[in-house]
XYZ file of C-alpha atoms in Angstrom:
594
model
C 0.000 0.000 0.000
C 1.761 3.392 -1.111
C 1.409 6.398 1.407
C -0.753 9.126 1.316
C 2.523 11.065 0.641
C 3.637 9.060 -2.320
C 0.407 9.327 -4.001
C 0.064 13.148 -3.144
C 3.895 13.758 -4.912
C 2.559 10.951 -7.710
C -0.124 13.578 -8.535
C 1.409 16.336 -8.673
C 4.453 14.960 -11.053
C 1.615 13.454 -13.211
C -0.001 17.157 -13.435
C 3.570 18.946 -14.008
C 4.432 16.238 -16.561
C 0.930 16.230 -19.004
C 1.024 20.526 -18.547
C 4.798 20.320 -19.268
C 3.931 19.176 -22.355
C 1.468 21.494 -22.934
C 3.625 24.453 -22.347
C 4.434 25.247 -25.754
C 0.658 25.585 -26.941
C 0.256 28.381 -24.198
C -1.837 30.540 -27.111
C -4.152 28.236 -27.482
C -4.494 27.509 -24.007
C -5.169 31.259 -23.659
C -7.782 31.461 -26.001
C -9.450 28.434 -24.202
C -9.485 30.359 -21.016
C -10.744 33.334 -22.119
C -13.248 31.300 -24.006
C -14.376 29.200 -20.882
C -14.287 32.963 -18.593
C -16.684 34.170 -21.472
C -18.897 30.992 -20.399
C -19.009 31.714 -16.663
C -19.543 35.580 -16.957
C -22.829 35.033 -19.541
C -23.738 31.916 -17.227
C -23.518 34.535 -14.254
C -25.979 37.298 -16.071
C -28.634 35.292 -17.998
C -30.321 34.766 -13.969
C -30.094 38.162 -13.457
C -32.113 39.197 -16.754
C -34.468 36.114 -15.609
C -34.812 38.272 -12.492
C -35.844 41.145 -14.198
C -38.106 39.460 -16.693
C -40.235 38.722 -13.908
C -39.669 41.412 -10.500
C -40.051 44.343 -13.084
C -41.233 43.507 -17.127
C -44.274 41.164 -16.123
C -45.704 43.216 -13.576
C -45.032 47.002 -15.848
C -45.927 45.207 -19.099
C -43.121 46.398 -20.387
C -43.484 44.829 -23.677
C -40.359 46.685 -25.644
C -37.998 45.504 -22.818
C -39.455 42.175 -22.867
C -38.358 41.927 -26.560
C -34.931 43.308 -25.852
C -34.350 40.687 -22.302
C -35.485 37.639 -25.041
C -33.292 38.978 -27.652
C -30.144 39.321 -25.154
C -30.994 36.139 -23.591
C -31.082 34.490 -27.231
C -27.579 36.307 -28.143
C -26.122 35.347 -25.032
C -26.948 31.437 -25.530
C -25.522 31.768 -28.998
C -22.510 33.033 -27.558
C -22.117 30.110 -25.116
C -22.492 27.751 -28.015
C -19.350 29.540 -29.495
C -17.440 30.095 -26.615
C -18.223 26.203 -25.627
C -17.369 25.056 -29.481
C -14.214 27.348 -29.399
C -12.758 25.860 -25.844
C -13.614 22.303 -26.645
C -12.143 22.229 -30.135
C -8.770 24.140 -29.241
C -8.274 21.852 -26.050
C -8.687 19.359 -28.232
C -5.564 20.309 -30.126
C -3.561 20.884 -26.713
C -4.394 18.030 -25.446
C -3.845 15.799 -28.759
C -0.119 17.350 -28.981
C 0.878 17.230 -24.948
C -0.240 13.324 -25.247
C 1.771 12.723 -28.760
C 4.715 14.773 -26.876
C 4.210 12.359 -23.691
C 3.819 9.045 -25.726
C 7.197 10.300 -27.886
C 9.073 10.746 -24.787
C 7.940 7.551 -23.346
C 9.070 5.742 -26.681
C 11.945 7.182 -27.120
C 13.167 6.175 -23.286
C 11.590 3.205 -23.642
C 14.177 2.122 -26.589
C 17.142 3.503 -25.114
C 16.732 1.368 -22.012
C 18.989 -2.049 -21.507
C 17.975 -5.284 -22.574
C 17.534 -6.362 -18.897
C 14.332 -3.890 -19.201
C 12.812 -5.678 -21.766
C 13.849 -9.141 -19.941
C 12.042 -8.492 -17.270
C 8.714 -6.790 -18.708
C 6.560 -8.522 -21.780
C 6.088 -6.505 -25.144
C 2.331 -6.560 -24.297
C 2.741 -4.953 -21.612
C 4.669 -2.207 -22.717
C 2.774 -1.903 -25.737
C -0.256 -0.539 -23.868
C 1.717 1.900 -21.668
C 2.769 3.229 -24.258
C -0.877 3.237 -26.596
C -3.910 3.056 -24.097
C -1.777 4.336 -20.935
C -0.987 7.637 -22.601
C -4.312 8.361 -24.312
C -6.015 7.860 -20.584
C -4.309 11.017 -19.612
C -5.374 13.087 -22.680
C -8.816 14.099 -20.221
C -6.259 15.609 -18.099
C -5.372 18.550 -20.794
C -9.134 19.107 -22.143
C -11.544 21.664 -22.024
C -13.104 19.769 -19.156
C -10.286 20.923 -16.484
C -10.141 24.423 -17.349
C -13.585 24.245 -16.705
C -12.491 23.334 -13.130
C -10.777 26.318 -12.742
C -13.297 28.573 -14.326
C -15.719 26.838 -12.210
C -14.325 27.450 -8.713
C -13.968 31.190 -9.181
C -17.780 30.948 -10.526
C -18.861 28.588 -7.680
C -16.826 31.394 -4.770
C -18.683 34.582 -7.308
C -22.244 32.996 -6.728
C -21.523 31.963 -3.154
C -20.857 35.603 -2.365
C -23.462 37.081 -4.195
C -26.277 34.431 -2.421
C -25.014 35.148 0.847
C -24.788 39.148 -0.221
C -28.787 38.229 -1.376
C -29.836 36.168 1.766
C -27.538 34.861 3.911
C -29.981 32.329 5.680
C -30.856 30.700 2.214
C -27.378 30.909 1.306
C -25.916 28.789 4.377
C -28.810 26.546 4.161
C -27.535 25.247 0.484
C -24.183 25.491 1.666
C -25.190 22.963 4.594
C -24.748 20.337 2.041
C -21.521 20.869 1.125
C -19.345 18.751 3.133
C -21.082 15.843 2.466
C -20.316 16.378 -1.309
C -17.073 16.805 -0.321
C -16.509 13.576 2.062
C -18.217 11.704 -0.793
C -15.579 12.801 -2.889
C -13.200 11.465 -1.196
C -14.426 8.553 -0.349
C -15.038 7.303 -3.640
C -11.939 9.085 -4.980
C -9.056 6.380 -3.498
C -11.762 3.192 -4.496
C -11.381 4.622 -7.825
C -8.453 4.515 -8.671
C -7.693 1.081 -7.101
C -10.486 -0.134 -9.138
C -8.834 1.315 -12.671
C -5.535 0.137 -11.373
C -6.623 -3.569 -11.735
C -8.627 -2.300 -15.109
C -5.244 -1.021 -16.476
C -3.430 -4.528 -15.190
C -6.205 -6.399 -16.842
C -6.048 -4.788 -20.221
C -2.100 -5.092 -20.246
C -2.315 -8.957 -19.722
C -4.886 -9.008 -22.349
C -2.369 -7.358 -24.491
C 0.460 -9.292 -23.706
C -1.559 -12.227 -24.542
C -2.737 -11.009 -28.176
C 0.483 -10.045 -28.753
C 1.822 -13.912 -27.923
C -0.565 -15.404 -29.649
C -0.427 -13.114 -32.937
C 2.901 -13.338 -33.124
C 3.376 -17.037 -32.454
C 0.292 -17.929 -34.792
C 2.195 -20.343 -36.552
C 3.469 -22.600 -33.750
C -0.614 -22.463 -32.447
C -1.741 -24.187 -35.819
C 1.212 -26.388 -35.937
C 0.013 -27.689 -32.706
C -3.686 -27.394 -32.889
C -3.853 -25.444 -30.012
C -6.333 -23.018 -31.152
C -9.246 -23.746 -28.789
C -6.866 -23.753 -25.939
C -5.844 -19.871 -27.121
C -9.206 -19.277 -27.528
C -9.896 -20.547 -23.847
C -7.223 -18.409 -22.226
C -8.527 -15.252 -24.010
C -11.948 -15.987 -22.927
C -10.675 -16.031 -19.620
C -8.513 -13.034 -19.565
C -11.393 -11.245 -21.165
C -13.408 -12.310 -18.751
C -11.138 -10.814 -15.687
C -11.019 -7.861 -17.970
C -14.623 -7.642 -18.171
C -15.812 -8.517 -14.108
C -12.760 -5.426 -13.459
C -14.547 -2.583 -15.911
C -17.895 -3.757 -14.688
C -16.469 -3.394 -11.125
C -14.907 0.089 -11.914
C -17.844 1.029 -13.793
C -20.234 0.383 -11.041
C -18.421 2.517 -8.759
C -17.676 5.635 -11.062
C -22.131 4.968 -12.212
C -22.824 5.271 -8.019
C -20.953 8.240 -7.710
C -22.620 11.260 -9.576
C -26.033 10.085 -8.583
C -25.026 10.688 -5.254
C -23.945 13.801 -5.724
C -27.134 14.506 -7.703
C -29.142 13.434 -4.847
C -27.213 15.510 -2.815
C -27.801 18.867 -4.679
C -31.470 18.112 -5.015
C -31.698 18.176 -1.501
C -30.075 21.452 -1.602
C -32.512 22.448 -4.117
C -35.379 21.343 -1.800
C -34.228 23.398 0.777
C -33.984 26.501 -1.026
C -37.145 25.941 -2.808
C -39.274 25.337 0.556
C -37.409 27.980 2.357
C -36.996 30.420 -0.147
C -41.460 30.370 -0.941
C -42.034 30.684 2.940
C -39.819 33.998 2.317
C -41.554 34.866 -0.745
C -44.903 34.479 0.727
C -43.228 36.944 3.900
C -42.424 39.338 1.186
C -39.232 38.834 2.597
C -37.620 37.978 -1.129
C -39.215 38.084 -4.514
C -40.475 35.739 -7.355
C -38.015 36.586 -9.380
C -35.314 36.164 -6.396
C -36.273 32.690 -6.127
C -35.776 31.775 -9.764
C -32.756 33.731 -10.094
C -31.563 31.715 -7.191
C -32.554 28.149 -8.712
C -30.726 29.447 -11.288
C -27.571 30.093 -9.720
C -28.324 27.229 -7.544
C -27.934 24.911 -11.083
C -24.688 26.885 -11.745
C -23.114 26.210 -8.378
C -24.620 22.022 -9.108
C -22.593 22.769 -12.692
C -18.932 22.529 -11.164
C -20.284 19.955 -8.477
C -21.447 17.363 -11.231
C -17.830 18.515 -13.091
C -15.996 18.109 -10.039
C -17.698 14.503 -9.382
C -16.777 13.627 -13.569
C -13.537 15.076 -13.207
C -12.644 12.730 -9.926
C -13.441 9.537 -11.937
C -10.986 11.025 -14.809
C -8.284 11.946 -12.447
C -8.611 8.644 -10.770
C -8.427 6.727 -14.047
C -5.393 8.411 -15.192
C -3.495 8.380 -11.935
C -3.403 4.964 -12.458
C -2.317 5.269 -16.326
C 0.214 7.516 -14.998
C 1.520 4.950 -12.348
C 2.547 2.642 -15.279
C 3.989 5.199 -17.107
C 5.679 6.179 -14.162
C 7.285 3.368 -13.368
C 8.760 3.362 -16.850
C 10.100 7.009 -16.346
C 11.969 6.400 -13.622
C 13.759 3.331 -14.702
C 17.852 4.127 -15.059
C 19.109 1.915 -17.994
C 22.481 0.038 -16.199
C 23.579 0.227 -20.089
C 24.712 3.842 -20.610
C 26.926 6.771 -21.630
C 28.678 7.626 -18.352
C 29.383 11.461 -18.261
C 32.788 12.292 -20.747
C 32.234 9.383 -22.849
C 34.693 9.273 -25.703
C 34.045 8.517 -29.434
C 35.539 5.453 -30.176
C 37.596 6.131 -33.125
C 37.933 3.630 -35.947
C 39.031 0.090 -34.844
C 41.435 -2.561 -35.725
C 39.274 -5.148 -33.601
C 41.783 -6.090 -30.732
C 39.189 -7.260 -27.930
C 40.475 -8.662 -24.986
C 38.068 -9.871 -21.925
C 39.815 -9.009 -18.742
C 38.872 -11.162 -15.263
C 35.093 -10.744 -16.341
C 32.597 -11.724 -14.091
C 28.653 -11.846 -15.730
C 25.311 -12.929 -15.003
C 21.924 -12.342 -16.138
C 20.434 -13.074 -12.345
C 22.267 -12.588 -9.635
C 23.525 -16.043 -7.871
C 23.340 -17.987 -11.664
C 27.081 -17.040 -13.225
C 27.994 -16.937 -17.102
C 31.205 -16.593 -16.598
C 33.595 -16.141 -14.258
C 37.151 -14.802 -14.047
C 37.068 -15.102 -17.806
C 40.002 -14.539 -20.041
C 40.009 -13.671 -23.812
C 42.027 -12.049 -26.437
C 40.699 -11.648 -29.936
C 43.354 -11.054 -31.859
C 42.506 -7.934 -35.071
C 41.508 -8.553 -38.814
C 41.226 -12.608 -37.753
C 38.262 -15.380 -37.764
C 37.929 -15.968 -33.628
C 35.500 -19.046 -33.608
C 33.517 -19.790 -30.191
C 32.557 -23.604 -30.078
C 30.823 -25.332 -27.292
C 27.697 -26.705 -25.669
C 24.043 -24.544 -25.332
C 24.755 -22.320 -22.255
C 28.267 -22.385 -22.376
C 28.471 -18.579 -22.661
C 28.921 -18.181 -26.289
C 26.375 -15.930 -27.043
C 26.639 -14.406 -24.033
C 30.400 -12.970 -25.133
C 28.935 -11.660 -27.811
C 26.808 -9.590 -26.489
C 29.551 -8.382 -23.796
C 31.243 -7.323 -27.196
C 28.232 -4.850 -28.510
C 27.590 -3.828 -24.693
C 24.189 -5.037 -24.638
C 24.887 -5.684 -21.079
C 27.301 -4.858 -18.722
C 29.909 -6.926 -16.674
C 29.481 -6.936 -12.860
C 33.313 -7.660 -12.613
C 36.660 -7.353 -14.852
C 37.003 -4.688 -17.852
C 36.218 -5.539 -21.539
C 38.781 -3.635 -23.681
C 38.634 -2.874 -27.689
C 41.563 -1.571 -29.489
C 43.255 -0.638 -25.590
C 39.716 1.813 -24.954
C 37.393 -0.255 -22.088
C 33.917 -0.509 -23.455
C 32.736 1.760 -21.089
C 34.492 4.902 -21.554
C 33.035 5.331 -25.420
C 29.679 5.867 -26.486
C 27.264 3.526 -27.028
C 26.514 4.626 -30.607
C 30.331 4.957 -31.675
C 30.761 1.072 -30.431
C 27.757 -0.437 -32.047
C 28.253 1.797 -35.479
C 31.079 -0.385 -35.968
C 29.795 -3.751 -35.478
C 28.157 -5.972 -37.859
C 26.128 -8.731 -36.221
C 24.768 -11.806 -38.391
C 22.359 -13.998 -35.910
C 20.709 -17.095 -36.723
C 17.460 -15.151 -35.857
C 17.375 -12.731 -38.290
C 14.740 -9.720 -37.563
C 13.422 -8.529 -40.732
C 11.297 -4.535 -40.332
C 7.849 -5.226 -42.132
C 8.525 -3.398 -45.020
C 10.410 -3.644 -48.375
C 13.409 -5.509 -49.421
C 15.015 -2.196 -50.089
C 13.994 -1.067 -46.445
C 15.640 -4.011 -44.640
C 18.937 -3.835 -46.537
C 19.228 -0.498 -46.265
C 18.007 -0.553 -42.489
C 21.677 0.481 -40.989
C 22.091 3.029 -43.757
C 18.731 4.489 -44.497
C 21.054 6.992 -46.415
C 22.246 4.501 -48.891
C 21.810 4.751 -52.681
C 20.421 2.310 -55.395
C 24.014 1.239 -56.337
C 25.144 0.800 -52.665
C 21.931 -1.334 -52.085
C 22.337 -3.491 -55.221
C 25.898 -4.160 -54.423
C 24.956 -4.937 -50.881
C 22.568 -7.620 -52.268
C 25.068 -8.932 -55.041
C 27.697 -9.426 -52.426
C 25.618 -11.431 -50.119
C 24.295 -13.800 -53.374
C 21.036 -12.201 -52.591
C 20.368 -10.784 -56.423
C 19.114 -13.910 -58.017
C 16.227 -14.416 -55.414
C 15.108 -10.350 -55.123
C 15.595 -10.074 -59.085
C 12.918 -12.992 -59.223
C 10.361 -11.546 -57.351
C 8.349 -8.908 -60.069
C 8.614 -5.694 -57.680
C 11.922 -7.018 -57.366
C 13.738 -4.580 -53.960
C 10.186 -3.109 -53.750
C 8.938 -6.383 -52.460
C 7.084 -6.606 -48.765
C 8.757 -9.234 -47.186
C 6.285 -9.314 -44.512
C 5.992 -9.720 -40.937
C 9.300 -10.577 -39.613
C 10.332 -11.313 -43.078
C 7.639 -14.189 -43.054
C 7.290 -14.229 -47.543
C 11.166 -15.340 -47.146
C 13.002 -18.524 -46.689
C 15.292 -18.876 -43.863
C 18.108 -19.084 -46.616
C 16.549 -15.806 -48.374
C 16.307 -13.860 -44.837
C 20.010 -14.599 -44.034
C 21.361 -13.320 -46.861
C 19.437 -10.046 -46.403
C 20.834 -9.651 -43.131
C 24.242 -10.303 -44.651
C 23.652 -7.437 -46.841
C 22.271 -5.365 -44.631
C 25.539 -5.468 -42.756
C 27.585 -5.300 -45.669
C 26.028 -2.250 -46.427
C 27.343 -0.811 -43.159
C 30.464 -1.660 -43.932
C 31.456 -2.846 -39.848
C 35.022 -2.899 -38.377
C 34.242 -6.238 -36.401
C 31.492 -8.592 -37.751
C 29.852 -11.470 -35.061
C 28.311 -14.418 -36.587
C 26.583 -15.576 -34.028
C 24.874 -19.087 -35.667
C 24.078 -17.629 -38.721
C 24.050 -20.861 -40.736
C 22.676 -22.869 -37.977
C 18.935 -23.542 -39.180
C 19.877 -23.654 -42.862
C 19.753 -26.446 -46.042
C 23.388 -27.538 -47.319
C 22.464 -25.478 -50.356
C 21.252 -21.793 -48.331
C 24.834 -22.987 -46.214
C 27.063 -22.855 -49.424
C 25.439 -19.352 -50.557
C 25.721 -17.775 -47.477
C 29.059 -19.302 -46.587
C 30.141 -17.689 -50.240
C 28.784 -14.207 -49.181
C 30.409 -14.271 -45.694
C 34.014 -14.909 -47.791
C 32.900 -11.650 -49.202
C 32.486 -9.929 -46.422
C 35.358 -10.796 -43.915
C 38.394 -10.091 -45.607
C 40.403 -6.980 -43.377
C 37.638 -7.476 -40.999
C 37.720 -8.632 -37.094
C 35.269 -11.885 -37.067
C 34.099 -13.582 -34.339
C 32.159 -16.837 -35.281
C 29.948 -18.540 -32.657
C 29.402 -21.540 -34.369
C 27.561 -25.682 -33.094
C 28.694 -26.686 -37.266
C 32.036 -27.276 -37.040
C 32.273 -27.208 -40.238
C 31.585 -23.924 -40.851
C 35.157 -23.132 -38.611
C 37.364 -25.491 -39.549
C 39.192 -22.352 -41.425
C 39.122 -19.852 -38.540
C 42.865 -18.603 -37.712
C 41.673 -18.911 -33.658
C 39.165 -21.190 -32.047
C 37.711 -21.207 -28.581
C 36.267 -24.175 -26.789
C 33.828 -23.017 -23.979
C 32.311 -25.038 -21.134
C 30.250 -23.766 -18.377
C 31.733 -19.964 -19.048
C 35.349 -21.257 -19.241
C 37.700 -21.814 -21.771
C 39.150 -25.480 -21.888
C 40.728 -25.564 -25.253
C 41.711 -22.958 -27.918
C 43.758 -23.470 -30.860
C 43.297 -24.172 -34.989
C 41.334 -26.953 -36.072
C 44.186 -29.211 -36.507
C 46.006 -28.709 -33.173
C 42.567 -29.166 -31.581
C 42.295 -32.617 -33.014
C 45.421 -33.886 -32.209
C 44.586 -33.264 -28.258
C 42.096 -35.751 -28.264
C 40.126 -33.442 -26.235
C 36.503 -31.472 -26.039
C 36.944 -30.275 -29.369
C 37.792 -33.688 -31.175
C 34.728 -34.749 -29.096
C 32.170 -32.271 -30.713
C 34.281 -33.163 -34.033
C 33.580 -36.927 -33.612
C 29.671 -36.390 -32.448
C 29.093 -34.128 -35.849
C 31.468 -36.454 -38.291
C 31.203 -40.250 -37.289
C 30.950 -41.219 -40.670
C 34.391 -39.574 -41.374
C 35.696 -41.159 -38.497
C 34.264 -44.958 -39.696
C 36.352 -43.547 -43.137
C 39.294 -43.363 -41.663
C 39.015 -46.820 -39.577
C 38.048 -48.332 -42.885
C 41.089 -46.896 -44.391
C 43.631 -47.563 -41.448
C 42.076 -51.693 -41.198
């Protein structure tokens, strides 16, 4: 349970940061005001000329005043109609750009947050912080709560003037006032715990679309449609019974503030005809002051709306919040160099790393990649091959030791100026949905038709895009889903081509592939590496066998490293994984040797 305190400094940070954004509209947020003081001011005088109507023009007959009352009382309505258009409209524009300001911001620290962000929180999830989340708090920056304001210096104007009228019918409609207000706040804090679990709801329902959608092929592979089905109906349903809950409470609300002011109204009406019939007050005072009466009811019923709205997008905020605040632990400390162009010397210094604390990666680990060679990492699944890759592009940080690359340590350059230079080729290749064109040209959006098409020659990706008839303008779909797996690699192998990196990683990027996609892509990588650093993370040893340096790994440590050859002759882990992948080489050379 957060204190009173926390949710008090919550509020106001949520208020500075939606008006924040606003700042820069401050015109339009001018005209709105004046538009919605234009409101209260004709809302204030039409009673008064109701007044008059009946007090002085019914009981003179004064028929050419009666004419020129109805006429202002017409012009004056028309002129709320504008004034109400004019507010409504242009705080519709404020409100639209604060929230697109907000939901850029979010975004944009969203992506520049460390992979351990997004390891920890589902895409869903973030999706609707960053879509539904935001557009909750658009009510806060509407027409709506400048109508708040106007209507608090309108509700003290009319409470003067009553009591200034008759101060005994005044405090009588005033007696009902704290209970509106202790019925504020009681239903204020139950609101927003009730939108809290609304907002919850709807993010789990998103993170489940967003699983299913995007795993829709492994569903029908498996059949498992009805059992997708089933778990939606049953999120929905949570999602559902926590609206209707919400909704129940924000529905009880106004019509107990309703109930409340037509008591008020009661009172005034009873007391205010047993002055009327004492000639104490008028007619005409009495209507003027059921008048006013459904003014001062105006900013109650607003105040009750607004509560709900406030409530609702506290709890938007919340999530949003707790995205704000997050500190990526993968960043530009303060006088980070540009790393200047590199030779690709890397050397892993006593590095400690794990992804959760207690479960090491690796330990005290030692590594020198030597420049402009092929470093190959071999070894079992979770032997911290990957893992050293991603060291290499600082995707995460090590909790012990130094990572160094040409003599700089990884963490005295900028992010950008590291990662500019390195080319990474994953067995997972993540294709934008968009055009063939797009994709290759992803790391160089810059790049012109002939840097493109050589991109795609190079990586024996021509044949393939030439046969499709839009040929580079071709959608490759979803994740690249119109491709092959051979057709997707190579595109990725352009696409860092066209970069042109200082240090490629090949991090099992011929893994999942045919003997035939293999020999292509094997061909465009011979293409690529020459005067390049390369680090190969490779379960084919096949696809090594060349490499000038090769790295055995087991549980984060190095047991072997050598070339191929050397590596057989020690009759160790390497001629192991050798013999596993080739026995029918091995029953060869038996043959041949009996």
């Amino acid at each position: 349970m957060k204190s009173r305190s926390h949710r008090y400094r919550l509020f106001s940070e949520m208020l500075r940061e939606v008006f924040f954004q606003a700042k820069g509209q401050w015109k339009y947020i001018l005209v709105a005001a004046l538009s919605i003081l234009a409101i209260s001011v004709l809302e204030f005088i039409i009673p008064q000329w109701t007044k008059v109507v009946i007090d002085q023009v019914i009981p003179e007959q004064q028929i050419a005043a009666l004419f020129e009352l109805g006429a202002a009382i017409v012009g004056a309505a028309l002129l709320l109609g504008v004034f109400r258009f004019v507010s409504s409209f242009v705080m519709t524009i404020v409100s639209q750009g604060a929230i697109s300001q907000l939901r850029n911001k979010l975004y944009r620290h969203t992506v520049n947050l460390d992979l351990n962000f997004f390891d920890r929180n589902r895409t869903g999830d973030l999706m609707s912080r960053l879509t539904s989340d935001v557009n909750q708090l658009q009510e806060l920056v509407s027409a709506d709560t400048l109508s708040i304001v106007a209507d608090f210096f309108t509700f003290i104007a009319i409470c003067g003037y009553l009591l200034y009228v008759d101060w005994q019918l005044a405090l009588l409609l005033m007696s009902t006032f704290p209970f509106l207000f202790y019925t504020s706040r009681f239903f204020s804090g139950r609101i927003k715990s009730v939108y809290r679990t609304v907002r919850q709801s709807s993010a789990e329902l998103s993170n489940h679309l967003q699983d299913t959608l995007s795993g829709i092929r492994v569903i029908k592979s498996f059949a498992s449609e009805n059992d997708e089905i089933d778990r939606f109906a049953g999120l929905t349903e949570i999602n559902r019974a926590s609206i209707v809950k919400a909704s129940r409470l924000s529905a009880s609300f106004p019509p107990i503030i309703e109930w409340l002011n037509y008591i008020g109204m009661t009172l005034v009406l009873l007391f205010g005809a047993w002055q009327a019939m004492h000639n104490h007050i008028t007619v005409g005072d009495i209507v003027a002051y059921l008048a006013y009466l459904r003014l001062l009811q105006g900013p109650v019923r607003s105040f009750s709306r607004m509560v709900s709205k406030i409530q609702q997008a506290s709890a938007a905020y919340e999530r949003i919040h707790e995205v704000l605040v997050t500190v990526p632990a993968v960043r530009n400390k303060e006088r980070a160099i540009i790393l200047p162009p590199i030779q690709g010397e890397i050397l892993f210094d006593n590095v400690d790393f794990a992804y959760e604390k207690g479960v090491p990666v690796l330990e005290n680990f030692y590594l020198q990649i030597e420049p402009q060679q092929v470093t190959a990492l071999v070894g079992s699944s979770g032997s911290g091959k990957s893992t050293i890759a991603h060291l290499i592009a600082r995707l995460y940080d090590v909790q012990k030791g130094a990572i160094f690359i040409d003599g700089y340590p990884l963490t005295d350059v900028t992010l950008e100026s590291l990662r500019t230079q390195i080319g990474i080729v994953s067995q997972d290749v993540i294709l934008l949905n968009g055009t063939i064109r797009d994709n290759i040209a992803y790391g160089k959006p810059q790049a012109t038709r002939e840097e493109i098409e050589a991109a795609a020659r190079a990586a024996n990706a021509l044949a393939f895009i030439e046969a499709f008839p839009q040929g580079y303008d071709t959608l490759v779909g979803e994740r690249g889903v119109k491709l092959s797996g051979g057709q997707k690699q190579r595109l990725s192998i352009a696409r860092a081509l066209l970069k042109n990196p200082r240090l490629i990683i090949l991090d099992e990027a011929t893994a999942a592939l045919d003997t035939e996609s293999e020999q292509l892509i094997q061909s465009a990588l011979s293409t690529l590496l020459p005067g390049r650093t390369c680090l190969v993370i490779a379960h084919r040893l096949s696809t090594i066998q060349s490499a000038d340096h090769i790295v055995v790994l087991e549980k984060g440590r190095i047991v072997e490293a050598g070339t191929h050859e050397g590596l057989l002759t020690l009759s160790g882990r390497y001629k192991t994984l050798y013999d596993k992948q080739f026995p029918q080489m091995i029953k060869e050379k038996e043959t041949l040797l009996a």
